[in-house]
Coordinates of C-alpha atoms and ligand atoms in Angstrom, one line a residue:
M1000 CA 91.9 -14.3 34.6
E1001 CA 94.2 -16.0 31.8
K1002 CA 93.2 -14.1 28.4
Q1003 CA 92.0 -16.7 26.4
K1004 CA 90.0 -18.2 29.4
A1005 CA 88.3 -14.6 29.8
I1006 CA 87.2 -14.2 26.1
A1007 CA 85.8 -17.5 26.2
K1008 CA 83.8 -16.6 29.3
A1009 CA 82.8 -13.4 28.0
E1010 CA 81.6 -15.1 24.9
K1011 CA 79.5 -17.3 26.6
V1012 CA 77.8 -15.1 29.3
L1013 CA 77.9 -11.3 27.2
Y1014 CA 75.1 -11.1 24.7
K1015 CA 76.7 -11.2 21.2
V1016 CA 75.8 -7.6 20.0
Y1017 CA 79.4 -6.9 19.1
N1018 CA 82.3 -8.2 17.9
R1019 CA 85.5 -7.4 19.8
F1020 CA 89.2 -7.6 19.7
P1021 CA 91.2 -10.2 21.5
V1022 CA 92.3 -8.0 24.2
V1023 CA 91.2 -7.7 28.1
F1024 CA 92.4 -4.3 29.2
D1025 CA 92.6 -3.6 33.0
S1026 CA 93.9 -0.5 33.7
G1027 CA 94.9 3.1 32.3
K1028 CA 96.9 6.0 32.9
G1029 CA 97.4 9.2 31.2
V1030 CA 96.6 8.1 27.3
R1031 CA 97.9 4.5 27.6
L1032 CA 96.0 1.2 28.4
Y1033 CA 97.1 -1.8 30.0
D1034 CA 96.3 -4.9 29.2
T1035 CA 96.1 -8.3 31.4
D1036 CA 99.6 -9.6 30.0
G1037 CA 101.5 -6.7 31.0
G1038 CA 101.0 -4.7 27.5
E1039 CA 101.1 -1.3 27.3
Y1040 CA 98.7 0.6 24.6
L1041 CA 98.6 3.8 23.5
D1042 CA 95.0 5.1 23.3
F1043 CA 93.6 6.8 20.3
G1044 CA 90.2 6.0 20.7
A1045 CA 89.3 7.4 24.3
G1046 CA 86.4 4.6 24.7
I1047 CA 84.7 5.7 21.7
A1048 CA 85.3 10.0 22.3
V1049 CA 84.4 9.2 26.3
M1050 CA 87.8 9.6 28.3
G1051 CA 88.3 13.4 27.1
L1052 CA 90.6 13.9 29.8
G1053 CA 92.4 10.3 29.4
Y1054 CA 92.9 7.9 32.6
D1055 CA 93.3 8.9 36.1
Y1056 CA 93.3 12.6 35.5
P1057 CA 95.0 14.7 38.4
G1058 CA 92.1 15.0 41.1
F1059 CA 89.2 13.4 38.8
N1060 CA 89.4 10.2 40.2
D1061 CA 89.7 11.9 44.1
A1062 CA 86.6 13.8 43.0
V1063 CA 84.4 10.8 42.4
K1064 CA 85.5 9.0 45.3
A1065 CA 84.9 11.8 47.7
Q1066 CA 81.3 12.0 46.0
I1067 CA 81.0 8.3 46.8
D1068 CA 81.5 8.4 50.3
K1069 CA 78.8 10.9 50.9
V1070 CA 76.1 9.7 48.7
F1071 CA 75.6 8.0 44.9
H1072 CA 71.8 8.5 44.7
L1073 CA 68.9 10.3 46.0
S1074 CA 66.3 10.0 43.1
N1075 CA 64.8 13.4 41.9
L1076 CA 62.2 13.8 44.1
F1077 CA 65.1 15.7 46.1
Y1078 CA 67.6 18.3 45.1
N1079 CA 71.0 17.7 45.4
E1080 CA 74.1 20.0 45.1
P1081 CA 76.2 18.2 42.3
S1082 CA 73.3 18.7 40.0
I1083 CA 73.0 22.1 40.4
E1084 CA 76.7 22.6 40.5
A1085 CA 76.9 20.6 37.4
G1086 CA 74.2 22.1 35.7
E1087 CA 74.8 25.6 36.3
K1088 CA 78.6 25.0 34.7
L1089 CA 77.0 23.1 31.7
L1090 CA 74.2 26.1 31.1
Q1091 CA 77.3 28.7 31.4
V1092 CA 79.6 27.3 28.9
S1093 CA 76.8 26.3 26.6
G1094 CA 75.0 29.3 26.7
M1095 CA 71.6 27.1 27.0
E1096 CA 69.0 27.7 29.7
K1097 CA 67.8 24.6 31.0
V1098 CA 69.5 21.1 31.3
F1099 CA 68.1 17.7 32.0
F1100 CA 70.4 14.8 32.8
T1101 CA 70.2 11.2 31.6
N1102 CA 72.5 8.3 31.8
S1103 CA 73.6 8.2 28.5
G1104 CA 73.4 9.4 25.1
T1105 CA 71.0 7.6 23.5
E1106 CA 68.6 8.9 26.4
A1107 CA 69.4 12.9 26.0
I1108 CA 68.6 12.1 22.0
E1109 CA 65.1 10.8 23.2
G1110 CA 64.7 13.7 25.7
A1111 CA 65.6 16.2 22.7
L1112 CA 63.0 14.5 20.6
K1113 CA 60.2 14.7 23.0
I1114 CA 60.6 18.5 23.6
A1115 CA 60.0 18.8 19.8
K1116 CA 57.0 16.8 19.7
R1117 CA 56.1 18.6 22.9
Y1118 CA 56.9 22.0 21.5
A1119 CA 54.7 21.1 18.5
Y1120 CA 52.0 19.6 20.0
N1121 CA 51.9 22.9 22.4
K1122 CA 51.2 24.9 19.1
G1123 CA 48.4 22.8 18.4
M1124 CA 50.4 21.1 15.4
G1125 CA 48.2 17.7 16.9
T1126 CA 50.2 14.8 16.6
D1127 CA 51.1 14.8 12.6
Y1128 CA 54.0 16.6 12.5
E1129 CA 57.3 15.7 10.9
I1130 CA 60.8 15.6 11.8
I1131 CA 63.8 15.8 9.4
A1132 CA 67.0 13.9 10.0
M1133 CA 70.3 12.9 8.3
K1134 CA 71.2 10.3 6.0
R1135 CA 74.4 8.6 7.3
S1136 CA 73.6 10.1 11.3
F1137 CA 73.9 8.5 14.2
H1138 CA 72.1 9.1 17.5
G1139 CA 71.9 6.0 19.3
R1140 CA 70.0 2.5 19.7
S1141 CA 67.0 3.1 21.6
L1142 CA 64.2 3.2 19.3
G1143 CA 63.3 6.7 19.2
A1144 CA 67.0 7.4 18.6
L1145 CA 67.0 4.9 16.1
S1146 CA 64.1 6.4 14.0
V1147 CA 66.2 9.6 13.6
T1148 CA 69.7 7.1 12.9
G1149 CA 69.9 7.5 8.8
N1150 CA 71.4 3.8 8.5
D1151 CA 69.3 1.0 7.0
H1152 CA 71.4 -1.8 8.2
Y1153 CA 70.8 -0.7 12.0
Q1154 CA 67.3 0.6 11.5
I1155 CA 65.3 -2.3 9.4
P1156 CA 65.3 -5.2 11.7
F1157 CA 63.7 -3.1 14.1
A1158 CA 60.9 -1.6 12.1
P1159 CA 58.2 0.2 12.4
L1160 CA 60.3 2.6 14.2
I1161 CA 58.8 6.7 14.8
P1162 CA 57.0 7.8 12.1
N1163 CA 57.2 10.9 10.1
I1164 CA 60.8 11.0 10.0
R1165 CA 62.3 12.3 6.9
F1166 CA 66.0 11.8 5.8
A1167 CA 68.1 14.5 4.0
D1168 CA 71.5 14.5 2.7
F1169 CA 73.7 16.1 5.4
N1170 CA 75.8 19.5 3.8
D1171 CA 72.9 19.8 1.2
L1172 CA 70.6 22.4 1.8
D1173 CA 68.2 21.9 -1.0
S1174 CA 67.5 18.5 0.0
V1175 CA 66.4 19.5 3.6
K1176 CA 64.1 22.2 1.7
A1177 CA 62.6 20.1 -0.7
L1178 CA 61.2 17.6 2.2
W1179 CA 60.4 21.0 3.9
S1180 CA 56.8 20.9 5.0
D1181 CA 54.1 23.0 7.2
K1182 CA 54.3 19.6 9.5
T1183 CA 58.1 20.1 10.0
C1184 CA 58.7 20.4 13.6
A1185 CA 62.4 19.9 14.0
V1186 CA 65.4 19.5 12.5
I1187 CA 68.1 16.9 14.3
M1188 CA 71.6 16.3 13.1
E1189 CA 75.5 16.3 14.3
T1190 CA 76.9 18.8 14.3
I1191 CA 79.9 16.9 13.1
Q1192 CA 78.9 13.5 11.8
G1193 CA 80.7 10.9 13.8
E1194 CA 79.9 7.3 13.3
G1195 CA 79.0 8.2 10.0
G1196 CA 82.7 8.6 9.1
I1197 CA 83.6 12.4 10.5
Y1198 CA 82.0 15.0 8.1
P1199 CA 81.7 18.1 9.6
A1200 CA 78.9 20.4 8.7
K1201 CA 79.5 22.7 6.5
E1202 CA 79.0 26.5 7.9
E1203 CA 76.3 27.5 5.3
F1204 CA 74.4 24.0 5.4
I1205 CA 74.0 24.4 9.4
K1206 CA 73.4 28.5 8.8
G1207 CA 70.6 28.0 6.5
V1208 CA 69.0 25.0 8.4
R1209 CA 68.7 27.6 11.2
E1210 CA 67.1 30.0 9.2
L1211 CA 64.5 27.4 7.8
C1212 CA 63.6 26.4 11.5
D1213 CA 63.8 29.9 12.3
Q1214 CA 61.0 30.8 9.4
S1215 CA 58.7 28.0 10.5
D1216 CA 59.1 28.0 13.8
A1217 CA 60.6 24.8 14.1
L1218 CA 63.3 23.2 16.4
L1219 CA 67.0 22.7 15.3
I1220 CA 68.3 20.1 17.3
L1221 CA 72.3 19.3 17.8
D1222 CA 73.8 16.5 18.5
E1223 CA 76.9 17.1 20.5
I1224 CA 77.5 13.6 22.0
Q1225 CA 80.2 12.9 20.0
C1226 CA 82.0 16.2 18.7
G1227 CA 81.2 18.3 21.9
M1228 CA 83.2 18.7 25.3
G1229 CA 85.9 20.6 23.8
R1230 CA 86.7 17.9 21.0
S1231 CA 86.2 20.3 18.1
G1232 CA 88.1 22.9 19.3
S1233 CA 85.0 24.7 20.9
M1234 CA 83.2 23.7 24.0
F1235 CA 80.2 22.7 21.7
A1236 CA 81.2 22.4 18.0
W1237 CA 78.0 24.8 16.9
Q1238 CA 79.8 27.6 18.8
G1239 CA 82.6 27.2 15.8
Y1240 CA 79.4 27.9 13.5
G1241 CA 77.9 30.9 14.9
V1242 CA 74.6 29.6 14.9
K1243 CA 72.9 28.2 18.1
P1244 CA 70.7 25.6 18.5
D1245 CA 67.4 25.2 20.4
V1246 CA 68.0 22.0 21.7
M1247 CA 71.4 20.0 22.3
T1248 CA 72.7 16.6 23.4
A1249 CA 76.1 16.1 25.4
A1250 CA 77.2 12.7 27.1
K1251 CA 80.5 10.5 26.1
A1252 CA 83.4 12.8 27.4
L1253 CA 80.6 14.9 29.8
G1254 CA 81.5 12.3 32.7
N1255 CA 85.0 11.2 31.7
G1256 CA 84.0 7.8 31.5
V1257 CA 81.0 8.0 34.5
P1258 CA 77.6 7.5 32.7
I1259 CA 76.0 10.6 32.1
G1260 CA 74.4 12.4 29.6
A1261 CA 72.4 15.6 29.2
F1262 CA 69.9 17.3 26.8
L1263 CA 69.7 21.3 27.2
A1264 CA 67.2 23.9 25.8
A1265 CA 67.2 27.4 25.3
G1266 CA 64.6 29.8 24.4
K1267 CA 61.1 28.5 23.6
A1268 CA 62.1 24.9 24.0
A1269 CA 63.1 25.6 27.2
S1270 CA 59.6 25.6 28.6
A1271 CA 57.8 23.3 26.3
M1272 CA 57.7 20.2 28.6
E1273 CA 56.1 20.2 32.0
P1274 CA 56.3 18.6 35.5
G1275 CA 55.3 14.9 34.8
D1276 CA 56.6 15.2 31.0
H1277 CA 60.1 13.2 31.7
G1278 CA 62.0 11.5 34.2
A1279 CA 64.8 9.4 34.9
T1280 CA 65.3 7.3 38.1
Y1281 CA 69.3 7.7 38.0
G1282 CA 69.3 10.9 36.0
G1283 CA 71.5 13.3 37.4
N1284 CA 72.1 11.9 40.5
P1285 CA 75.1 13.1 42.6
L1286 CA 77.7 10.5 41.8
V1287 CA 77.7 11.2 37.9
C1288 CA 77.1 15.1 38.1
A1289 CA 80.1 15.0 41.1
A1290 CA 82.3 13.8 38.1
A1291 CA 80.4 16.2 35.4
C1292 CA 81.2 19.3 37.7
K1293 CA 84.8 18.0 38.1
V1294 CA 85.4 17.6 34.4
L1295 CA 83.9 21.0 33.7
D1296 CA 86.0 22.8 36.7
I1297 CA 89.3 20.8 35.0
F1298 CA 88.8 21.9 31.3
E1299 CA 88.5 25.5 32.6
Q1300 CA 91.5 25.5 35.1
D1301 CA 93.8 23.4 32.8
H1302 CA 92.5 25.2 29.7
I1303 CA 91.5 21.6 27.4
V1304 CA 90.0 23.5 24.7
E1305 CA 93.0 25.6 23.9
H1306 CA 95.0 22.7 23.9
V1307 CA 92.8 21.2 21.6
N1308 CA 93.3 23.4 19.2
E1309 CA 97.1 23.4 19.5
I1310 CA 97.4 19.6 19.2
G1311 CA 94.7 19.4 16.9
A1312 CA 96.4 21.2 14.5
Y1313 CA 99.4 19.3 15.0
L1314 CA 97.9 15.9 14.3
W1315 CA 96.1 17.6 11.2
K1316 CA 99.6 18.4 9.5
K1317 CA 100.5 14.8 10.6
L1318 CA 97.7 12.9 9.0
D1319 CA 97.7 15.4 6.1
E1320 CA 101.4 14.2 5.5
L1321 CA 100.3 10.8 5.6
T1322 CA 97.4 11.4 3.1
E1323 CA 99.9 13.0 0.9
K1324 CA 102.1 10.1 1.1
Y1325 CA 100.1 6.9 0.6
D1326 CA 97.9 6.6 -2.6
F1327 CA 95.0 4.8 -0.9
I1328 CA 94.3 7.4 1.4
T1329 CA 92.0 9.8 -0.3
D1330 CA 90.6 12.4 2.1
H1331 CA 91.3 14.0 5.3
R1332 CA 88.5 15.4 7.1
G1333 CA 87.5 16.7 10.8
K1334 CA 88.0 19.4 13.3
G1335 CA 90.1 19.6 16.6
L1336 CA 90.6 16.4 17.6
I1337 CA 88.0 14.5 16.0
Q1338 CA 89.5 13.7 12.4
G1339 CA 89.3 10.7 10.1
L1340 CA 91.3 9.7 7.2
E1341 CA 89.4 7.5 4.3
F1342 CA 91.0 4.8 2.6
T1343 CA 90.2 3.2 -0.7
L1344 CA 90.2 -0.1 1.1
P1345 CA 88.7 -1.6 4.0
V1346 CA 90.4 -0.1 7.4
G1347 CA 89.3 -3.1 9.7
P1348 CA 92.9 -5.1 9.0
I1349 CA 94.8 -1.9 9.5
V1350 CA 93.3 -1.3 12.7
T1351 CA 93.6 -5.0 13.9
N1352 CA 97.1 -5.0 13.1
A1353 CA 97.7 -1.5 14.9
L1354 CA 96.1 -2.8 17.7
L1355 CA 97.6 -6.5 18.5
E1356 CA 101.0 -6.0 16.8
Q1357 CA 101.8 -1.9 17.5
K1358 CA 100.0 -1.6 20.9
L1359 CA 98.0 1.4 19.3
V1360 CA 94.5 1.8 20.0
L1361 CA 92.6 2.9 16.8
I1362 CA 88.8 2.6 16.1
S1363 CA 87.3 3.0 12.2
A1364 CA 83.8 4.6 11.6
G1365 CA 82.7 3.1 8.7
A1366 CA 84.3 0.5 6.5
N1367 CA 86.9 2.8 4.9
I1368 CA 87.5 5.0 7.6
I1369 CA 90.2 5.2 10.5
R1370 CA 88.9 7.8 13.1
F1371 CA 91.1 9.7 15.4
V1372 CA 89.1 10.7 19.0
P1373 CA 92.5 10.6 21.6
P1374 CA 91.9 11.6 24.9
L1375 CA 92.2 15.5 24.3
V1376 CA 95.3 15.7 26.8
I1377 CA 97.2 14.2 24.2
H1378 CA 100.8 16.0 23.4
E1379 CA 103.2 16.1 20.4
A1380 CA 105.3 13.3 21.2
D1381 CA 102.0 11.2 21.3
V1382 CA 101.0 12.2 18.2
D1383 CA 104.2 11.2 16.7
E1384 CA 104.3 7.6 18.2
M1385 CA 101.0 7.2 17.0
V1386 CA 101.8 8.2 13.7
K1387 CA 105.0 5.7 13.6
R1388 CA 102.9 2.9 15.0
L1389 CA 99.8 3.4 12.4
E1390 CA 102.7 3.5 9.4
A1391 CA 104.2 0.3 10.4
A1392 CA 100.7 -1.0 10.6
I1393 CA 99.6 0.3 7.3
T1394 CA 102.9 -1.4 5.5
A1395 CA 102.4 -4.7 7.5
V1396 CA 98.9 -4.9 5.7
V1397 CA 99.0 -2.8 2.5
K1398 CA 101.7 -4.7 0.5
Ligands
PLP1654 C1 77.5 7.8 20.8 C2 76.7 8.7 20.2 C3 75.3 8.3 20.5 C4 74.6 7.5 21.5 O1 75.3 7.4 22.8 P1 74.9 6.4 23.6 O2 75.8 7.0 25.3 O3 76.0 5.4 23.1 O4 74.0 6.1 24.0 C5 74.2 9.7 19.9 N1 74.7 10.6 19.3 C6 76.3 10.9 18.8 C7 76.5 11.5 18.1 C8 77.2 9.4 19.2 O5 78.3 9.4 18.8

């Protein structure tokens, strides 16, 4: 289909909740995307931190195809081997004890919140407990996940949401303490805030929250949907902090584009829910679990996390140079391959120019922040090429 026709048709049929860029991609290879006009793009967005292994990683597509030819779906009324294997591997790399597979990130958050509620209910806290979440956070679009997303713009039109959610300032332990009460049953946060602008948790903050939770038998829920799966330079970002959550969530890069998420629990949280308390018709079906299995195998065999540490350091150095060079870049944050540059001006025009003129896919995180969440398999030459194209876009826009 001709591009303009495709775009016009899309605007006619697809529910208008996104402002899309005028590009129609139709294939990918490695860390490159190709549009329907044959243009080749360098991808530093990875489908919003999903394509950790990039496109057509050796062996990945074949593993998914092989499962398609066996069986895609069976329901959770029966056992299936890919889900057992994917579960075993995920518990092994996370050190958690139980896993439930979901279809998306937001559903993983729903499950995590249900564990917190069920745990409090089991203790006889009734249903009057409170959950502390963070300002500037993002946990998803379903009503439960939206309830703990600290963003008025997303929340207000959909009120009333789940009651008894209190919002603290991320990285400010006193603000968490100020909200604490004998009704507090859980704290939920991203280990590295993604959508909110790439803010890693400070070590003393996350450790302090862990301690508060331990003192009052509340659950610590860490959302690793964006920063997990190796992106921070640890398999899960919390592993780099020396704390362990009671419940954690994963999704995005877990299936490398095949829609799968998970919530995982350890210790007292691992047995809070009972048969009948939760379910998902598609959740953990053989197709998506075969994909997750292959992703986890590739991570291990090809030392993906080690690679993130090396290439993440290189990206850090290059972005630091940009921060030095341009007055209007005021901050550089992040870890591994989840980094952000904060500008004094809106980055929309830069990101748009990069895409349309420089054939570089970059995404923002808030109005003034460019977010770098490339496939984990990029090399130094890709970073160099990205920086060259980004600088060209910057100089074209900022005059
Ligand atoms: C993307 C994201 C979600 C929501 O995941 P979906 O798959 O879009 O539902 C939740 N939490 C974080 C931190 C995310 O980045």
